[in-house]
Amino acid sequence: MLRLEKRPQPSQVWTYTTPLLAVAITMVVGGILFAALGKDPLVAIRTIFWDPMFGQFASYSLPQLLVKAGPLMLIAIGLSFGFRAGVWNIGAEGQYIIGAICGAAVGLAFYPMEARWLIFPLMIIAGFAGGMLWALIPGFLRVRFGTNEILVSLMLVYVAEQLLASMSLGLLRNPEGMGFPGSRNLSQITSSQNLELISGTGMHWGVVFAFIAVIFAYIALSRHMFGFNVRLAGQSPKAAAFSGVNPKRLVLICMGLSGALAGAAGLFEVAGPSGQVSIDFNVGYGFTAIIVAFLGRLHPVGILLAALLMALTYIGGEIAQLTLGLPGAAIQLFQGMLLFFLLAVDVLTNYRIVLAKSEAA
Amino acid sequence: MRETLLELDGLTKAYPGVVANSDVSFQIGKGEVHALLGENGAGKSTLVKTIYGLVKPDSGTMTLEGKPFAPAEPRSARASGIAMVFQHFSLFDALDVAENIALGMENPPAMGDLADRIREVSETYGLPLDPARIVGDLSAGERQRVEIIRCLLQDPKLLIMDEPTSVLTPQEVEILFETLRLLSSEGTAILYISHKLEEIRALCESATILRLGKVVGTCDPRETSAREMAEMMVGSTLHTPEREAKDPGEVVLSIKSLSAPAPHRFGTALKDISIDVRAGEVLGIGGVAGNGQDELVAALSGEMRTGAGMVSLDGQSIGHLMPNARRALGLCAAPEERNGHAAAPDMSLTENATLTGTVRMGLTKNGFVQWHKARSFAEDVIKAFDVRTPGPENAARSLSGGNLQKFVIGREIMQKPRVFVVNQPTWGVDASAAAAIRQALLDLAADGAAVVVISQDLDELMEISDRFAALNGGALSAPRPAQGLTVEEIGLMLGGAHDMEVAHVEA
């Protein structure tokens, strides 16, 4: 009989190997799933994990890796602080939308002015601010009235989606758009566009900010008092209070920070890869980033790698849909499995499996 | 010679890295009050858990009334007539007394019948208890009565009591002893676990002493001195803290009309507490658990903010300040719970040194933690306070209770506080570590700090305090010089017997 036994110290080895193990199990179970759908599992797995980087369309799909990983990374880094501190912002998708709307609105307000040195930075600030304010709503409600930030932040995603629809049909609609919904295409306006910085790499300003965020997060968590307090508050809230951490302020900072980064991710997306404010602008980065944050062990470098892996499954999934005719839902299931198995094998970090002797008296 | 009820023969139980019980053998007679003595970590808990069916021994046998006894789970131990009152109560605050008791029974009778039986048993044994009261409103002593009555309803042959008096006033202890003597005279054997030697001398007729998992001696506590038993427990001669007579200095910590609402539903409100503590003085604050100790420490450490003037340090109001601002002015504190309050169990000792040491030890620069400094601070604490650990990178939870407590106390004392507030400094700490901690507190006071020690261990308070005050229902009694206080006087300061009555001895 198998039995779980608590380790005296969390295992260092398993901390790093559980994500890999989770990926491996996901491939196996995913393969079985694809086989049940009548596809060759090996081909499907190769199409998802190998072809985007080394297949015949790699020159197209490789830059997409950074384009997709950038926002995931940026959002997940912000979320990781709150998740470590026990502040559960589940509504990054909403903050992402609001950041995009605010940033785009600033850009559109200045149209057709051409002062990019002024307009683009203002848009970035508006993106940060929009996401931050949206996230501070659940933060403030929790601090002031003790509401549950998980529910409030999640519900605000749907509010944000309605707002997005209203904006793309009304206030921000392109006046020259022949009545079609959606704003002017920001990526075609010199003063507000967020294009590739180095052609053929997918590297745009959002990716740059994402890498900067990874570095700052790493330093903050390992060296700065703020990171120490975040970790302390997550592990032992009472010890944090004794140490002198103000729990309410920490909630607000964590919510604000994660919202700001999600908002910025939205702005960089709307001004670049997506181009315009439209009804279906958001594609779920805010939710996928939650998986990325946990897959990356809430560690900045882990998040960097996890974002790239997630981006890979996105792109590989698209290729698999095109070439193998796999249904989109199967790909989403595949991504969900990754988090599921990660949480399941996570238990090995703090517990070891021992073979219990038979229950003889 | 009594007829043997339970015989243990060669019980051995090993956990990874530690042998909890090694070849333990002894007998308990019918109706005997048998003490199990030992320091923390001596293996007392493992042994009684084995008898109660919670732990399966690696080898060795038990015999109950001549038949082999190997309970696979507590249920079968209970069915064989073993009952146990745990040190930590397993009661639901939101349910009433009868519901709590019914939850612990195999086949609970109808609620009305059960209530009648509870009244009957509680009157017979002098444990008055209203079955309809909500457990969350009961005092610690009353909660213990719920546990005892739950056991008595099963008509046990052997009643195991794990540290039962740690939550009781002296008067309540005397009443509990009357109950236990009555049970014993009716033929119920009692296995009494404690490290309070005077209690064991007053109650028990035989004692088995454990050290490091082994039986190191047996004695008749009525004819053995407390010191002899203590030395058998520790295995060496004991060192009594030294103190020098000194003149009280100026007032350092001043508490004026400190009142605060209860921080949570089952907390205690602080009521109009006023007291001054002088430099070089140790103020001992006694009280039964749950009478405002945690709240008082929180109000002093800064975890709970109060009116600014309610607490002042060297004449400066600090009642409104956060913990780090108070540390900067020289007030350090150590709360009762080591794991998760005074220390973060999953963090390393270096990180735990940073927990409170940043301000006074200068461990940060521009908000960045200087880990090399934090590490050497942790190393200093480990060295100065003889903390047994391979090094400061080890997680706090890997330390034994006594070692972690030495680290927590040492961390604050090494910061040279003006005022040090500590709650339960030696709770769950072995005798030699406790002596070291008490000596460190006295040394700190001798160096001119004001020390406030909150404890439920009255012997400890009498040993180190200059003045003694008692917390009762969130209010603090007037302080009295500790020298010359009798146990009865202390008991009355603690709130007397909380309406308990002595067992009606019916023939």
PDB file of N, CA and C in Angstrom, chain B residues 222-296:
ATOM      1  N   ARG B 222       5.269   9.910  46.254  1.00  0.00           N
ATOM      2  CA  ARG B 222       4.955  10.440  47.582  1.00  0.00           C
ATOM      3  C   ARG B 222       6.180  10.436  48.475  1.00  0.00           C
ATOM      4  N   GLU B 223       7.172   9.607  48.096  1.00  0.00           N
ATOM      5  CA  GLU B 223       8.349   9.495  48.956  1.00  0.00           C
ATOM      6  C   GLU B 223       9.615   9.967  48.263  1.00  0.00           C
ATOM      7  N   THR B 224       9.467  10.604  47.099  1.00  0.00           N
ATOM      8  CA  THR B 224      10.640  11.069  46.363  1.00  0.00           C
ATOM      9  C   THR B 224      10.523  12.586  46.233  1.00  0.00           C
ATOM     10  N   SER B 225      11.627  13.288  46.374  1.00  0.00           N
ATOM     11  CA  SER B 225      11.532  14.747  46.287  1.00  0.00           C
ATOM     12  C   SER B 225      11.415  15.169  44.823  1.00  0.00           C
ATOM     13  N   ALA B 226      10.861  16.353  44.621  1.00  0.00           N
ATOM     14  CA  ALA B 226      10.683  16.870  43.257  1.00  0.00           C
ATOM     15  C   ALA B 226      12.034  16.995  42.565  1.00  0.00           C
ATOM     16  N   ARG B 227      13.040  17.377  43.332  1.00  0.00           N
ATOM     17  CA  ARG B 227      14.358  17.562  42.725  1.00  0.00           C
ATOM     18  C   ARG B 227      14.928  16.240  42.228  1.00  0.00           C
ATOM     19  N   GLU B 228      14.755  15.193  43.035  1.00  0.00           N
ATOM     20  CA  GLU B 228      15.259  13.883  42.611  1.00  0.00           C
ATOM     21  C   GLU B 228      14.576  13.441  41.314  1.00  0.00           C
ATOM     22  N   MET B 229      13.245  13.664  41.272  1.00  0.00           N
ATOM     23  CA  MET B 229      12.519  13.247  40.061  1.00  0.00           C
ATOM     24  C   MET B 229      12.974  14.071  38.864  1.00  0.00           C
ATOM     25  N   ALA B 230      13.164  15.367  39.076  1.00  0.00           N
ATOM     26  CA  ALA B 230      13.595  16.236  37.971  1.00  0.00           C
ATOM     27  C   ALA B 230      14.943  15.779  37.450  1.00  0.00           C
ATOM     28  N   GLU B 231      15.824  15.398  38.369  1.00  0.00           N
ATOM     29  CA  GLU B 231      17.147  14.997  37.906  1.00  0.00           C
ATOM     30  C   GLU B 231      17.097  13.665  37.174  1.00  0.00           C
ATOM     31  N   MET B 232      16.165  12.801  37.571  1.00  0.00           N
ATOM     32  CA  MET B 232      15.991  11.562  36.805  1.00  0.00           C
ATOM     33  C   MET B 232      15.489  11.871  35.397  1.00  0.00           C
ATOM     34  N   MET B 233      14.578  12.855  35.304  1.00  0.00           N
ATOM     35  CA  MET B 233      14.033  13.243  33.993  1.00  0.00           C
ATOM     36  C   MET B 233      15.118  13.787  33.078  1.00  0.00           C
ATOM     37  N   VAL B 234      15.944  14.661  33.636  1.00  0.00           N
ATOM     38  CA  VAL B 234      16.925  15.378  32.824  1.00  0.00           C
ATOM     39  C   VAL B 234      18.196  14.563  32.673  1.00  0.00           C
ATOM     40  N   GLY B 235      18.498  13.748  33.683  1.00  0.00           N
ATOM     41  CA  GLY B 235      19.703  12.940  33.602  1.00  0.00           C
ATOM     42  C   GLY B 235      20.927  13.690  34.064  1.00  0.00           C
ATOM     43  N   SER B 236      20.747  14.848  34.661  1.00  0.00           N
ATOM     44  CA  SER B 236      21.892  15.587  35.183  1.00  0.00           C
ATOM     45  C   SER B 236      21.378  16.493  36.291  1.00  0.00           C
ATOM     46  N   THR B 237      22.278  17.108  37.004  1.00  0.00           N
ATOM     47  CA  THR B 237      21.829  18.005  38.066  1.00  0.00           C
ATOM     48  C   THR B 237      21.297  19.289  37.450  1.00  0.00           C
ATOM     49  N   LEU B 238      20.297  19.843  38.085  1.00  0.00           N
ATOM     50  CA  LEU B 238      19.625  21.018  37.519  1.00  0.00           C
ATOM     51  C   LEU B 238      20.266  22.301  38.012  1.00  0.00           C
ATOM     52  N   HIS B 239      20.176  23.270  37.145  1.00  0.00           N
ATOM     53  CA  HIS B 239      20.781  24.554  37.431  1.00  0.00           C
ATOM     54  C   HIS B 239      19.650  25.551  37.703  1.00  0.00           C
ATOM     55  N   THR B 240      19.648  26.135  38.853  1.00  0.00           N
ATOM     56  CA  THR B 240      18.586  27.089  39.189  1.00  0.00           C
ATOM     57  C   THR B 240      19.041  28.487  38.774  1.00  0.00           C
ATOM     58  N   PRO B 241      18.151  29.251  38.130  1.00  0.00           N
ATOM     59  CA  PRO B 241      18.548  30.592  37.695  1.00  0.00           C
ATOM     60  C   PRO B 241      19.039  31.436  38.866  1.00  0.00           C
ATOM     61  N   GLU B 242      20.056  32.230  38.586  1.00  0.00           N
ATOM     62  CA  GLU B 242      20.589  33.096  39.636  1.00  0.00           C
ATOM     63  C   GLU B 242      20.058  34.501  39.435  1.00  0.00           C
ATOM     64  N   ARG B 243      19.886  35.193  40.503  1.00  0.00           N
ATOM     65  CA  ARG B 243      19.477  36.588  40.388  1.00  0.00           C
ATOM     66  C   ARG B 243      20.113  37.372  41.509  1.00  0.00           C
ATOM     67  N   GLU B 244      20.405  38.615  41.171  1.00  0.00           N
ATOM     68  CA  GLU B 244      20.999  39.475  42.182  1.00  0.00           C
ATOM     69  C   GLU B 244      19.959  40.498  42.602  1.00  0.00           C
ATOM     70  N   ALA B 245      20.039  40.895  43.850  1.00  0.00           N
ATOM     71  CA  ALA B 245      19.147  41.951  44.324  1.00  0.00           C
ATOM     72  C   ALA B 245      19.539  43.253  43.641  1.00  0.00           C
ATOM     73  N   LYS B 246      18.554  44.046  43.299  1.00  0.00           N
ATOM     74  CA  LYS B 246      18.878  45.308  42.625  1.00  0.00           C
ATOM     75  C   LYS B 246      17.804  46.339  42.918  1.00  0.00           C
ATOM     76  N   ASP B 247      18.166  47.590  42.719  1.00  0.00           N
ATOM     77  CA  ASP B 247      17.187  48.658  42.932  1.00  0.00           C
ATOM     78  C   ASP B 247      16.425  48.877  41.643  1.00  0.00           C
ATOM     79  N   PRO B 248      15.108  49.066  41.727  1.00  0.00           N
ATOM     80  CA  PRO B 248      14.358  49.330  40.499  1.00  0.00           C
ATOM     81  C   PRO B 248      14.781  50.652  39.878  1.00  0.00           C
ATOM     82  N   GLY B 249      14.838  50.687  38.565  1.00  0.00           N
ATOM     83  CA  GLY B 249      15.230  51.901  37.852  1.00  0.00           C
ATOM     84  C   GLY B 249      14.018  52.778  37.552  1.00  0.00           C
ATOM     85  N   GLU B 250      14.165  53.640  36.558  1.00  0.00           N
ATOM     86  CA  GLU B 250      13.059  54.532  36.193  1.00  0.00           C
ATOM     87  C   GLU B 250      12.014  53.746  35.393  1.00  0.00           C
ATOM     88  N   VAL B 251      10.803  54.311  35.293  1.00  0.00           N
ATOM     89  CA  VAL B 251       9.733  53.649  34.546  1.00  0.00           C
ATOM     90  C   VAL B 251      10.077  53.663  33.062  1.00  0.00           C
ATOM     91  N   VAL B 252      10.063  52.495  32.422  1.00  0.00           N
ATOM     92  CA  VAL B 252      10.369  52.424  30.997  1.00  0.00           C
ATOM     93  C   VAL B 252       9.081  52.209  30.201  1.00  0.00           C
ATOM     94  N   LEU B 253       8.354  51.179  30.567  1.00  0.00           N
ATOM     95  CA  LEU B 253       7.103  50.883  29.867  1.00  0.00           C
ATOM     96  C   LEU B 253       5.944  51.279  30.758  1.00  0.00           C
ATOM     97  N   SER B 254       5.039  52.086  30.201  1.00  0.00           N
ATOM     98  CA  SER B 254       3.900  52.527  30.990  1.00  0.00           C
ATOM     99  C   SER B 254       2.615  52.221  30.231  1.00  0.00           C
ATOM    100  N   ILE B 255       1.733  51.480  30.871  1.00  0.00           N
ATOM    101  CA  ILE B 255       0.446  51.136  30.255  1.00  0.00           C
ATOM    102  C   ILE B 255      -0.630  51.875  31.042  1.00  0.00           C
ATOM    103  N   LYS B 256      -1.424  52.684  30.339  1.00  0.00           N
ATOM    104  CA  LYS B 256      -2.438  53.488  31.018  1.00  0.00           C
ATOM    105  C   LYS B 256      -3.821  53.208  30.453  1.00  0.00           C
ATOM    106  N   SER B 257      -4.704  52.691  31.276  1.00  0.00           N
ATOM    107  CA  SER B 257      -6.102  52.455  30.889  1.00  0.00           C
ATOM    108  C   SER B 257      -6.205  51.797  29.523  1.00  0.00           C
ATOM    109  N   LEU B 258      -5.419  50.750  29.326  1.00  0.00           N
ATOM    110  CA  LEU B 258      -5.426  50.058  28.031  1.00  0.00           C
ATOM    111  C   LEU B 258      -6.694  49.215  27.895  1.00  0.00           C
ATOM    112  N   SER B 259      -7.522  49.599  26.939  1.00  0.00           N
ATOM    113  CA  SER B 259      -8.725  48.817  26.631  1.00  0.00           C
ATOM    114  C   SER B 259      -8.741  48.571  25.140  1.00  0.00           C
ATOM    115  N   ALA B 260      -9.199  47.395  24.749  1.00  0.00           N
ATOM    116  CA  ALA B 260      -9.295  47.092  23.317  1.00  0.00           C
ATOM    117  C   ALA B 260     -10.354  46.021  23.129  1.00  0.00           C
ATOM    118  N   PRO B 261     -11.154  46.127  22.078  1.00  0.00           N
ATOM    119  CA  PRO B 261     -12.161  45.085  21.826  1.00  0.00           C
ATOM    120  C   PRO B 261     -11.485  43.780  21.414  1.00  0.00           C
ATOM    121  N   ALA B 262     -12.198  42.676  21.580  1.00  0.00           N
ATOM    122  CA  ALA B 262     -11.658  41.378  21.188  1.00  0.00           C
ATOM    123  C   ALA B 262     -11.399  41.385  19.690  1.00  0.00           C
ATOM    124  N   PRO B 263     -10.202  40.944  19.249  1.00  0.00           N
ATOM    125  CA  PRO B 263      -9.882  41.011  17.825  1.00  0.00           C
ATOM    126  C   PRO B 263     -10.647  40.006  16.975  1.00  0.00           C
ATOM    127  N   HIS B 264     -11.152  38.932  17.572  1.00  0.00           N
ATOM    128  CA  HIS B 264     -11.973  37.990  16.816  1.00  0.00           C
ATOM    129  C   HIS B 264     -13.009  37.389  17.749  1.00  0.00           C
ATOM    130  N   ARG B 265     -13.874  36.540  17.197  1.00  0.00           N
ATOM    131  CA  ARG B 265     -15.070  36.158  17.913  1.00  0.00           C
ATOM    132  C   ARG B 265     -14.779  35.472  19.243  1.00  0.00           C
ATOM    133  N   PHE B 266     -13.790  34.604  19.298  1.00  0.00           N
ATOM    134  CA  PHE B 266     -13.516  33.908  20.552  1.00  0.00           C
ATOM    135  C   PHE B 266     -12.297  34.496  21.260  1.00  0.00           C
ATOM    136  N   GLY B 267     -11.977  35.752  20.924  1.00  0.00           N
ATOM    137  CA  GLY B 267     -10.892  36.436  21.603  1.00  0.00           C
ATOM    138  C   GLY B 267     -11.382  37.080  22.898  1.00  0.00           C
ATOM    139  N   THR B 268     -10.491  37.790  23.561  1.00  0.00           N
ATOM    140  CA  THR B 268     -10.821  38.419  24.827  1.00  0.00           C
ATOM    141  C   THR B 268     -10.579  39.913  24.702  1.00  0.00           C
ATOM    142  N   ALA B 269     -11.522  40.712  25.193  1.00  0.00           N
ATOM    143  CA  ALA B 269     -11.333  42.163  25.185  1.00  0.00           C
ATOM    144  C   ALA B 269     -10.427  42.538  26.356  1.00  0.00           C
ATOM    145  N   LEU B 270      -9.556  43.523  26.126  1.00  0.00           N
ATOM    146  CA  LEU B 270      -8.717  44.016  27.218  1.00  0.00           C
ATOM    147  C   LEU B 270      -9.491  45.111  27.947  1.00  0.00           C
ATOM    148  N   LYS B 271      -9.469  45.049  29.285  1.00  0.00           N
ATOM    149  CA  LYS B 271     -10.290  45.973  30.058  1.00  0.00           C
ATOM    150  C   LYS B 271      -9.443  46.824  30.988  1.00  0.00           C
ATOM    151  N   ASP B 272      -9.210  48.058  30.603  1.00  0.00           N
ATOM    152  CA  ASP B 272      -8.684  49.072  31.502  1.00  0.00           C
ATOM    153  C   ASP B 272      -7.431  48.593  32.247  1.00  0.00           C
ATOM    154  N   ILE B 273      -6.431  48.176  31.510  1.00  0.00           N
ATOM    155  CA  ILE B 273      -5.190  47.698  32.130  1.00  0.00           C
ATOM    156  C   ILE B 273      -4.240  48.876  32.358  1.00  0.00           C
ATOM    157  N   SER B 274      -3.746  49.014  33.587  1.00  0.00           N
ATOM    158  CA  SER B 274      -2.779  50.064  33.881  1.00  0.00           C
ATOM    159  C   SER B 274      -1.650  49.464  34.701  1.00  0.00           C
ATOM    160  N   ILE B 275      -0.423  49.683  34.268  1.00  0.00           N
ATOM    161  CA  ILE B 275       0.715  49.208  35.053  1.00  0.00           C
ATOM    162  C   ILE B 275       1.984  49.869  34.521  1.00  0.00           C
ATOM    163  N   ASP B 276       2.955  50.092  35.394  1.00  0.00           N
ATOM    164  CA  ASP B 276       4.255  50.621  34.998  1.00  0.00           C
ATOM    165  C   ASP B 276       5.300  49.534  35.187  1.00  0.00           C
ATOM    166  N   VAL B 277       6.248  49.438  34.257  1.00  0.00           N
ATOM    167  CA  VAL B 277       7.335  48.487  34.413  1.00  0.00           C
ATOM    168  C   VAL B 277       8.635  49.271  34.394  1.00  0.00           C
ATOM    169  N   ARG B 278       9.490  48.999  35.389  1.00  0.00           N
ATOM    170  CA  ARG B 278      10.714  49.776  35.552  1.00  0.00           C
ATOM    171  C   ARG B 278      11.918  49.059  34.951  1.00  0.00           C
ATOM    172  N   ALA B 279      12.938  49.825  34.677  1.00  0.00           N
ATOM    173  CA  ALA B 279      14.189  49.255  34.160  1.00  0.00           C
ATOM    174  C   ALA B 279      14.739  48.257  35.181  1.00  0.00           C
ATOM    175  N   GLY B 280      15.216  47.143  34.691  1.00  0.00           N
ATOM    176  CA  GLY B 280      15.818  46.156  35.575  1.00  0.00           C
ATOM    177  C   GLY B 280      14.830  45.263  36.282  1.00  0.00           C
ATOM    178  N   GLU B 281      13.552  45.407  35.950  1.00  0.00           N
ATOM    179  CA  GLU B 281      12.523  44.652  36.658  1.00  0.00           C
ATOM    180  C   GLU B 281      11.939  43.551  35.766  1.00  0.00           C
ATOM    181  N   VAL B 282      11.594  42.432  36.390  1.00  0.00           N
ATOM    182  CA  VAL B 282      10.836  41.402  35.667  1.00  0.00           C
ATOM    183  C   VAL B 282       9.421  41.404  36.230  1.00  0.00           C
ATOM    184  N   LEU B 283       8.462  41.739  35.373  1.00  0.00           N
ATOM    185  CA  LEU B 283       7.063  41.680  35.784  1.00  0.00           C
ATOM    186  C   LEU B 283       6.484  40.362  35.279  1.00  0.00           C
ATOM    187  N   GLY B 284       5.997  39.554  36.185  1.00  0.00           N
ATOM    188  CA  GLY B 284       5.376  38.300  35.784  1.00  0.00           C
ATOM    189  C   GLY B 284       3.871  38.484  35.704  1.00  0.00           C
ATOM    190  N   ILE B 285       3.278  38.032  34.602  1.00  0.00           N
ATOM    191  CA  ILE B 285       1.827  38.107  34.472  1.00  0.00           C
ATOM    192  C   ILE B 285       1.304  36.686  34.319  1.00  0.00           C
ATOM    193  N   GLY B 286       0.529  36.260  35.295  1.00  0.00           N
ATOM    194  CA  GLY B 286      -0.029  34.921  35.255  1.00  0.00           C
ATOM    195  C   GLY B 286      -1.464  34.967  34.774  1.00  0.00           C
ATOM    196  N   GLY B 287      -2.039  33.803  34.589  1.00  0.00           N
ATOM    197  CA  GLY B 287      -3.422  33.753  34.173  1.00  0.00           C
ATOM    198  C   GLY B 287      -3.701  32.465  33.451  1.00  0.00           C
ATOM    199  N   VAL B 288      -4.936  32.035  33.529  1.00  0.00           N
ATOM    200  CA  VAL B 288      -5.350  30.842  32.810  1.00  0.00           C
ATOM    201  C   VAL B 288      -5.460  31.209  31.329  1.00  0.00           C
ATOM    202  N   ALA B 289      -5.091  30.286  30.465  1.00  0.00           N
ATOM    203  CA  ALA B 289      -5.087  30.564  29.020  1.00  0.00           C
ATOM    204  C   ALA B 289      -6.423  31.147  28.574  1.00  0.00           C
ATOM    205  N   GLY B 290      -6.355  32.092  27.642  1.00  0.00           N
ATOM    206  CA  GLY B 290      -7.576  32.652  27.092  1.00  0.00           C
ATOM    207  C   GLY B 290      -8.160  33.783  27.915  1.00  0.00           C
ATOM    208  N   ASN B 291      -7.361  34.356  28.816  1.00  0.00           N
ATOM    209  CA  ASN B 291      -7.856  35.486  29.599  1.00  0.00           C
ATOM    210  C   ASN B 291      -7.273  36.809  29.129  1.00  0.00           C
ATOM    211  N   GLY B 292      -6.774  36.843  27.895  1.00  0.00           N
ATOM    212  CA  GLY B 292      -6.294  38.094  27.330  1.00  0.00           C
ATOM    213  C   GLY B 292      -4.789  38.145  27.130  1.00  0.00           C
ATOM    214  N   GLN B 293      -4.109  37.022  27.334  1.00  0.00           N
ATOM    215  CA  GLN B 293      -2.648  37.024  27.179  1.00  0.00           C
ATOM    216  C   GLN B 293      -2.235  37.392  25.750  1.00  0.00           C
ATOM    217  N   ASP B 294      -2.839  36.700  24.773  1.00  0.00           N
ATOM    218  CA  ASP B 294      -2.464  36.954  23.384  1.00  0.00           C
ATOM    219  C   ASP B 294      -2.758  38.398  23.000  1.00  0.00           C
ATOM    220  N   GLU B 295      -3.901  38.889  23.469  1.00  0.00           N
ATOM    221  CA  GLU B 295      -4.307  40.248  23.116  1.00  0.00           C
ATOM    222  C   GLU B 295      -3.369  41.274  23.744  1.00  0.00           C
ATOM    223  N   LEU B 296      -2.948  41.018  24.985  1.00  0.00           N
ATOM    224  CA  LEU B 296      -2.037  41.959  25.646  1.00  0.00           C
ATOM    225  C   LEU B 296      -0.699  41.997  24.918  1.00  0.00           C
TER     226      LEU B 296
END
